[in-house]
mmCIF file of C-alpha atoms in Angstrom:
data_model
loop_
_atom_site.group_PDB
_atom_site.id
_atom_site.type_symbol
_atom_site.label_atom_id
_atom_site.label_comp_id
_atom_site.label_asym_id
_atom_site.label_seq_id
_atom_site.Cartn_x
_atom_site.Cartn_y
_atom_site.Cartn_z
ATOM 1 C CA UNK A 1 2.058 -12.884 -21.589
ATOM 2 C CA UNK A 2 1.148 -15.293 -18.834
ATOM 3 C CA UNK A 3 -1.602 -17.881 -18.745
ATOM 4 C CA UNK A 4 -4.810 -15.909 -18.155
ATOM 5 C CA UNK A 5 -5.656 -18.248 -15.281
ATOM 6 C CA UNK A 6 -3.017 -16.294 -13.364
ATOM 7 C CA UNK A 7 -4.081 -12.913 -12.068
ATOM 8 C CA UNK A 8 -1.590 -10.056 -12.371
ATOM 9 C CA UNK A 9 -0.694 -7.816 -9.418
ATOM 10 C CA UNK A 10 1.520 -4.802 -8.864
ATOM 11 C CA UNK A 11 2.755 -4.442 -5.284
ATOM 12 C CA UNK A 12 4.598 -1.267 -4.318
ATOM 13 C CA UNK A 13 7.002 -1.190 -1.399
ATOM 14 C CA UNK A 14 7.530 -4.898 -2.054
ATOM 15 C CA UNK A 15 11.102 -5.028 -0.771
ATOM 16 C CA UNK A 16 10.205 -5.278 2.913
ATOM 17 C CA UNK A 17 7.509 -5.386 5.548
ATOM 18 C CA UNK A 18 3.862 -5.508 4.563
ATOM 19 C CA UNK A 19 4.608 -5.206 0.855
ATOM 20 C CA UNK A 20 6.941 -8.188 0.956
ATOM 21 C CA UNK A 21 4.477 -10.282 2.952
ATOM 22 C CA UNK A 22 1.608 -9.491 0.570
ATOM 23 C CA UNK A 23 3.723 -10.161 -2.521
ATOM 24 C CA UNK A 24 4.836 -13.557 -1.183
ATOM 25 C CA UNK A 25 1.246 -14.429 -0.223
ATOM 26 C CA UNK A 26 -0.014 -13.607 -3.722
ATOM 27 C CA UNK A 27 2.849 -15.411 -5.450
ATOM 28 C CA UNK A 28 2.183 -18.495 -3.355
ATOM 29 C CA UNK A 29 -1.475 -18.374 -4.396
ATOM 30 C CA UNK A 30 -0.580 -18.417 -8.091
ATOM 31 C CA UNK A 31 -0.607 -14.718 -8.888
ATOM 32 C CA UNK A 32 1.997 -13.130 -11.150
ATOM 33 C CA UNK A 33 3.420 -10.136 -9.301
ATOM 34 C CA UNK A 34 5.390 -7.061 -10.333
ATOM 35 C CA UNK A 35 7.477 -6.081 -7.303
ATOM 36 C CA UNK A 36 8.115 -2.336 -7.066
ATOM 37 C CA UNK A 37 10.522 -0.560 -4.742
ATOM 38 C CA UNK A 38 13.369 1.918 -4.652
ATOM 39 C CA UNK A 39 16.123 -0.720 -4.432
ATOM 40 C CA UNK A 40 16.486 -3.765 -6.663
ATOM 41 C CA UNK A 41 18.249 -6.032 -4.152
ATOM 42 C CA UNK A 42 15.391 -6.208 -1.608
ATOM 43 C CA UNK A 43 12.918 -6.839 -4.442
ATOM 44 C CA UNK A 44 15.010 -9.757 -5.637
ATOM 45 C CA UNK A 45 15.149 -11.033 -2.053
ATOM 46 C CA UNK A 46 11.344 -10.925 -1.937
ATOM 47 C CA UNK A 47 11.128 -12.909 -5.185
ATOM 48 C CA UNK A 48 13.551 -15.476 -3.739
ATOM 49 C CA UNK A 49 11.106 -16.181 -0.909
ATOM 50 C CA UNK A 50 8.691 -17.628 -3.476
ATOM 51 C CA UNK A 51 10.956 -19.606 -5.847
ATOM 52 C CA UNK A 52 9.492 -20.858 -9.092
ATOM 53 C CA UNK A 53 6.787 -18.205 -9.205
ATOM 54 C CA UNK A 54 6.141 -15.399 -11.685
ATOM 55 C CA UNK A 55 7.768 -12.364 -10.074
ATOM 56 C CA UNK A 56 9.135 -9.295 -11.836
ATOM 57 C CA UNK A 57 11.343 -6.839 -9.916
ATOM 58 C CA UNK A 58 11.072 -3.226 -11.136
ATOM 59 C CA UNK A 59 13.094 -0.498 -9.415
ATOM 60 C CA UNK A 60 10.564 2.270 -8.786
ATOM 61 C CA UNK A 61 10.414 5.524 -6.864
ATOM 62 C CA UNK A 62 6.654 6.007 -6.662
ATOM 63 C CA UNK A 63 7.049 9.769 -6.222
ATOM 64 C CA UNK A 64 8.483 10.020 -9.767
ATOM 65 C CA UNK A 65 5.855 9.898 -12.505
ATOM 66 C CA UNK A 66 8.332 8.529 -15.039
ATOM 67 C CA UNK A 67 9.214 5.626 -12.733
ATOM 68 C CA UNK A 68 5.546 4.791 -12.222
ATOM 69 C CA UNK A 69 4.869 4.864 -15.968
ATOM 70 C CA UNK A 70 7.833 2.543 -16.538
ATOM 71 C CA UNK A 71 6.574 0.171 -13.826
ATOM 72 C CA UNK A 72 3.187 -0.328 -15.458
ATOM 73 C CA UNK A 73 4.676 -0.549 -18.944
ATOM 74 C CA UNK A 74 7.046 -3.285 -17.758
ATOM 75 C CA UNK A 75 4.203 -5.128 -16.027
ATOM 76 C CA UNK A 76 1.982 -5.149 -19.095
ATOM 77 C CA UNK A 77 4.850 -6.068 -21.400
ATOM 78 C CA UNK A 78 5.690 -9.054 -19.186
ATOM 79 C CA UNK A 79 2.265 -10.196 -18.031
ATOM 80 C CA UNK A 80 -0.253 -8.674 -20.442
ATOM 81 C CA UNK A 81 -2.526 -6.738 -18.062
ATOM 82 C CA UNK A 82 -3.034 -5.479 -14.496
ATOM 83 C CA UNK A 83 -5.700 -7.047 -12.264
ATOM 84 C CA UNK A 84 -4.587 -5.648 -8.908
ATOM 85 C CA UNK A 85 -2.610 -2.755 -7.509
ATOM 86 C CA UNK A 86 -1.660 -3.001 -3.840
ATOM 87 C CA UNK A 87 -0.755 0.643 -3.224
ATOM 88 C CA UNK A 88 1.527 0.051 -0.270
ATOM 89 C CA UNK A 89 4.706 2.154 -0.523
ATOM 90 C CA UNK A 90 5.036 4.644 2.294
ATOM 91 C CA UNK A 91 7.347 6.218 4.861
ATOM 92 C CA UNK A 92 6.946 7.534 8.399
ATOM 93 C CA UNK A 93 9.165 10.561 7.989
ATOM 94 C CA UNK A 94 11.016 12.057 10.980
ATOM 95 C CA UNK A 95 9.919 10.443 14.230
ATOM 96 C CA UNK A 96 8.268 12.465 16.977
ATOM 97 C CA UNK A 97 9.172 15.894 15.612
ATOM 98 C CA UNK A 98 6.989 18.766 16.864
ATOM 99 C CA UNK A 99 4.950 20.552 14.214
ATOM 100 C CA UNK A 100 6.871 23.789 14.627
ATOM 101 C CA UNK A 101 10.183 21.996 14.018
ATOM 102 C CA UNK A 102 9.203 19.859 11.022
ATOM 103 C CA UNK A 103 11.043 21.087 7.937
ATOM 104 C CA UNK A 104 9.165 21.690 4.720
ATOM 105 C CA UNK A 105 11.558 19.313 2.967
ATOM 106 C CA UNK A 106 10.641 16.494 5.374
ATOM 107 C CA UNK A 107 6.938 17.300 5.003
ATOM 108 C CA UNK A 108 7.219 17.181 1.210
ATOM 109 C CA UNK A 109 9.136 13.899 1.265
ATOM 110 C CA UNK A 110 6.361 12.192 3.228
ATOM 111 C CA UNK A 111 3.598 13.738 1.075
ATOM 112 C CA UNK A 112 5.398 12.914 -2.172
ATOM 113 C CA UNK A 113 5.798 9.266 -1.192
ATOM 114 C CA UNK A 114 2.634 8.454 0.740
ATOM 115 C CA UNK A 115 0.077 10.575 -1.119
ATOM 116 C CA UNK A 116 1.452 11.674 -4.477
ATOM 117 C CA UNK A 117 3.025 8.263 -5.020
ATOM 118 C CA UNK A 118 -0.244 6.518 -4.210
ATOM 119 C CA UNK A 119 -2.091 8.799 -6.630
ATOM 120 C CA UNK A 120 0.418 8.250 -9.449
ATOM 121 C CA UNK A 121 0.254 4.468 -9.074
ATOM 122 C CA UNK A 122 -3.538 4.452 -8.803
ATOM 123 C CA UNK A 123 -3.844 6.680 -11.862
ATOM 124 C CA UNK A 124 -1.562 4.409 -13.904
ATOM 125 C CA UNK A 125 -3.437 1.300 -12.779
ATOM 126 C CA UNK A 126 -6.787 2.944 -13.442
ATOM 127 C CA UNK A 127 -5.772 3.790 -17.012
ATOM 128 C CA UNK A 128 -4.685 0.204 -17.699
ATOM 129 C CA UNK A 129 -7.756 -1.316 -16.081
ATOM 130 C CA UNK A 130 -10.121 0.964 -17.990
ATOM 131 C CA UNK A 131 -8.591 0.170 -21.377
ATOM 132 C CA UNK A 132 -7.742 -3.532 -21.074
ATOM 133 C CA UNK A 133 -9.909 -6.424 -22.237
ATOM 134 C CA UNK A 134 -11.611 -7.765 -20.207
ATOM 135 C CA UNK A 135 -12.064 -4.404 -18.557
ATOM 136 C CA UNK A 136 -11.602 -3.774 -14.861
ATOM 137 C CA UNK A 137 -9.455 -4.597 -11.880
ATOM 138 C CA UNK A 138 -8.932 -3.786 -8.223
ATOM 139 C CA UNK A 139 -6.917 -1.204 -6.299
ATOM 140 C CA UNK A 140 -6.236 -1.681 -2.586
ATOM 141 C CA UNK A 141 -4.715 1.293 -0.797
ATOM 142 C CA UNK A 142 -2.688 0.743 2.364
ATOM 143 C CA UNK A 143 -4.041 3.267 4.830
ATOM 144 C CA UNK A 144 -3.311 2.928 8.534
ATOM 145 C CA UNK A 145 -5.168 3.255 11.787
ATOM 146 C CA UNK A 146 -3.596 6.726 11.528
ATOM 147 C CA UNK A 147 -6.162 7.351 8.789
ATOM 148 C CA UNK A 148 -8.622 7.468 11.720
ATOM 149 C CA UNK A 149 -6.670 8.497 14.814
ATOM 150 C CA UNK A 150 -3.203 10.095 15.016
ATOM 151 C CA UNK A 151 -0.262 9.307 17.171
ATOM 152 C CA UNK A 152 1.451 12.259 18.871
ATOM 153 C CA UNK A 153 3.914 14.250 16.747
ATOM 154 C CA UNK A 154 3.039 12.578 13.438
ATOM 155 C CA UNK A 155 1.465 15.405 11.442
ATOM 156 C CA UNK A 156 2.915 14.558 8.019
ATOM 157 C CA UNK A 157 2.234 10.817 8.191
ATOM 158 C CA UNK A 158 -1.238 11.237 9.671
ATOM 159 C CA UNK A 159 -2.235 13.869 7.115
ATOM 160 C CA UNK A 160 -1.244 11.656 4.194
ATOM 161 C CA UNK A 161 -3.120 8.683 5.606
ATOM 162 C CA UNK A 162 -6.285 10.749 6.071
ATOM 163 C CA UNK A 163 -5.890 11.928 2.480
ATOM 164 C CA UNK A 164 -5.598 8.330 1.264
ATOM 165 C CA UNK A 165 -9.122 7.710 2.542
ATOM 166 C CA UNK A 166 -10.408 10.486 0.276
ATOM 167 C CA UNK A 167 -8.413 9.033 -2.629
ATOM 168 C CA UNK A 168 -9.935 5.615 -1.968
ATOM 169 C CA UNK A 169 -13.501 6.929 -1.877
ATOM 170 C CA UNK A 170 -13.132 9.068 -4.985
ATOM 171 C CA UNK A 171 -11.473 6.325 -7.032
ATOM 172 C CA UNK A 172 -14.072 3.825 -5.862
ATOM 173 C CA UNK A 173 -16.876 6.051 -7.112
ATOM 174 C CA UNK A 174 -15.208 6.985 -10.398
ATOM 175 C CA UNK A 175 -14.203 3.397 -11.125
ATOM 176 C CA UNK A 176 -17.720 1.946 -11.021
ATOM 177 C CA UNK A 177 -18.494 2.332 -14.749
ATOM 178 C CA UNK A 178 -15.283 0.483 -15.654
ATOM 179 C CA UNK A 179 -15.452 -2.452 -13.200
ATOM 180 C CA UNK A 180 -12.625 -0.960 -11.145
ATOM 181 C CA UNK A 181 -13.125 -1.816 -7.476
ATOM 182 C CA UNK A 182 -11.186 0.269 -4.956
ATOM 183 C CA UNK A 183 -10.802 -0.424 -1.246
ATOM 184 C CA UNK A 184 -8.516 0.365 1.664
ATOM 185 C CA UNK A 185 -6.900 -1.660 4.408
ATOM 186 C CA UNK A 186 -6.055 0.185 7.619
ATOM 187 C CA UNK A 187 -3.338 -1.627 9.547
ATOM 188 C CA UNK A 188 -2.236 -1.268 13.143
ATOM 189 C CA UNK A 189 1.011 -2.616 14.579
ATOM 190 C CA UNK A 190 1.917 -5.351 12.119
ATOM 191 C CA UNK A 191 5.322 -6.757 13.085
ATOM 192 C CA UNK A 192 7.778 -5.294 10.569
ATOM 193 C CA UNK A 193 11.035 -3.360 10.707
ATOM 194 C CA UNK A 194 8.952 -0.180 10.470
ATOM 195 C CA UNK A 195 7.131 -1.016 13.727
ATOM 196 C CA UNK A 196 9.990 -2.655 15.646
ATOM 197 C CA UNK A 197 10.151 0.304 18.015
ATOM 198 C CA UNK A 198 6.564 -0.357 19.154
ATOM 199 C CA UNK A 199 7.696 -3.354 21.175
ATOM 200 C CA UNK A 200 10.373 -1.289 22.913
ATOM 201 C CA UNK A 201 8.055 1.619 23.622
ATOM 202 C CA UNK A 202 5.922 4.094 21.713
ATOM 203 C CA UNK A 203 4.958 7.624 22.698
ATOM 204 C CA UNK A 204 1.367 7.859 23.920
ATOM 205 C CA UNK A 205 -1.004 10.828 23.966
ATOM 206 C CA UNK A 206 -0.418 11.350 27.690
ATOM 207 C CA UNK A 207 3.337 11.665 27.170
ATOM 208 C CA UNK A 208 4.233 8.214 28.456
ATOM 209 C CA UNK A 209 6.363 5.779 26.448
ATOM 210 C CA UNK A 210 4.744 2.351 26.593
ATOM 211 C CA UNK A 211 5.521 -0.954 24.812
ATOM 212 C CA UNK A 212 2.735 -1.971 22.440
ATOM 213 C CA UNK A 213 1.643 -5.397 21.186
ATOM 214 C CA UNK A 214 2.127 -6.313 17.535
ATOM 215 C CA UNK A 215 0.582 -8.907 15.241
ATOM 216 C CA UNK A 216 2.034 -11.232 12.634
ATOM 217 C CA UNK A 217 2.343 -9.464 9.275
ATOM 218 C CA UNK A 218 1.147 -12.699 7.634
ATOM 219 C CA UNK A 219 -2.321 -11.959 9.015
ATOM 220 C CA UNK A 220 -2.323 -8.694 7.071
ATOM 221 C CA UNK A 221 -1.176 -10.481 3.920
ATOM 222 C CA UNK A 222 -3.986 -13.004 4.136
ATOM 223 C CA UNK A 223 -6.508 -10.194 4.539
ATOM 224 C CA UNK A 224 -5.191 -8.395 1.453
ATOM 225 C CA UNK A 225 -5.360 -11.640 -0.515
ATOM 226 C CA UNK A 226 -8.988 -12.131 0.543
ATOM 227 C CA UNK A 227 -9.849 -8.628 -0.619
ATOM 228 C CA UNK A 228 -7.947 -9.158 -3.860
ATOM 229 C CA UNK A 229 -9.605 -12.440 -4.773
ATOM 230 C CA UNK A 230 -13.199 -11.307 -4.439
ATOM 231 C CA UNK A 231 -15.107 -11.067 -7.730
ATOM 232 C CA UNK A 232 -15.262 -7.505 -9.024
ATOM 233 C CA UNK A 233 -18.963 -7.443 -8.195
ATOM 234 C CA UNK A 234 -17.953 -7.436 -4.499
ATOM 235 C CA UNK A 235 -15.666 -5.035 -2.680
ATOM 236 C CA UNK A 236 -14.261 -4.625 0.820
ATOM 237 C CA UNK A 237 -14.458 -0.844 0.952
ATOM 238 C CA UNK A 238 -12.577 -0.482 4.238
ATOM 239 C CA UNK A 239 -10.969 -3.099 6.471
ATOM 240 C CA UNK A 240 -9.143 -2.489 9.740
ATOM 241 C CA UNK A 241 -6.679 -5.169 10.864
ATOM 242 C CA UNK A 242 -4.737 -4.534 14.047
ATOM 243 C CA UNK A 243 -3.022 -6.092 17.020
ATOM 244 C CA UNK A 244 -5.957 -6.865 19.293
ATOM 245 C CA UNK A 245 -4.643 -5.122 22.406
ATOM 246 C CA UNK A 246 -2.923 -2.125 20.812
ATOM 247 C CA UNK A 247 -4.010 1.308 22.074
ATOM 248 C CA UNK A 248 -6.247 2.269 19.172
ATOM 249 C CA UNK A 249 -9.784 1.923 20.501
ATOM 250 C CA UNK A 250 -9.611 4.483 23.277
ATOM 251 C CA UNK A 251 -6.419 6.075 21.966
ATOM 252 C CA UNK A 252 -5.916 9.476 23.538
#
């Protein structure tokens, strides 16, 4: 068990992109962090970006309930409790596939990762937070500006991100008696491998392909850290952080 002055976080999708940036930000601020992802090597690479800190790499497929259970068991065995879940793991699915051509298998893969995986991790965190002493903790779900407004030909991704908003609201309400604070960060065009194509050109609602601005992923990480370090009596219910000039306000 770690020194209780260190808060304990679980970050899913920690092997790259936003998850990596948030994990490194928390580690640098003195948090102990369980890094979850489908491949061990990228998780270890994330840990190496914050040498000398308390990082634990746990290979996890969030769509598998047994993997999620093992993740939280390993976290508690190593660190003693769970103070924060950053529910970040997610995939885009097939790019720009018309609804009538999207296979059920591809639909299910996106839903299983983005929605079912988020639920399984939130449920496991909720159970730990409810039972631990002192009671409570925080869950931050990674939504997207697609939780508000879709891009063209993104039905599976957009549907899961809208559903995450309902998950956030329901968990936030149900967690009140147990000092479990739940919020959501909706992110637009953070510069990661997942959004690299935005700079080359992204399909717009009018059918044009237009390059879009991106923002530094470190700005997202600092926002998540701010949300995470609030006292449990305060909660950022929803935050939207986006590249200032991206086509979101006025999209479509």
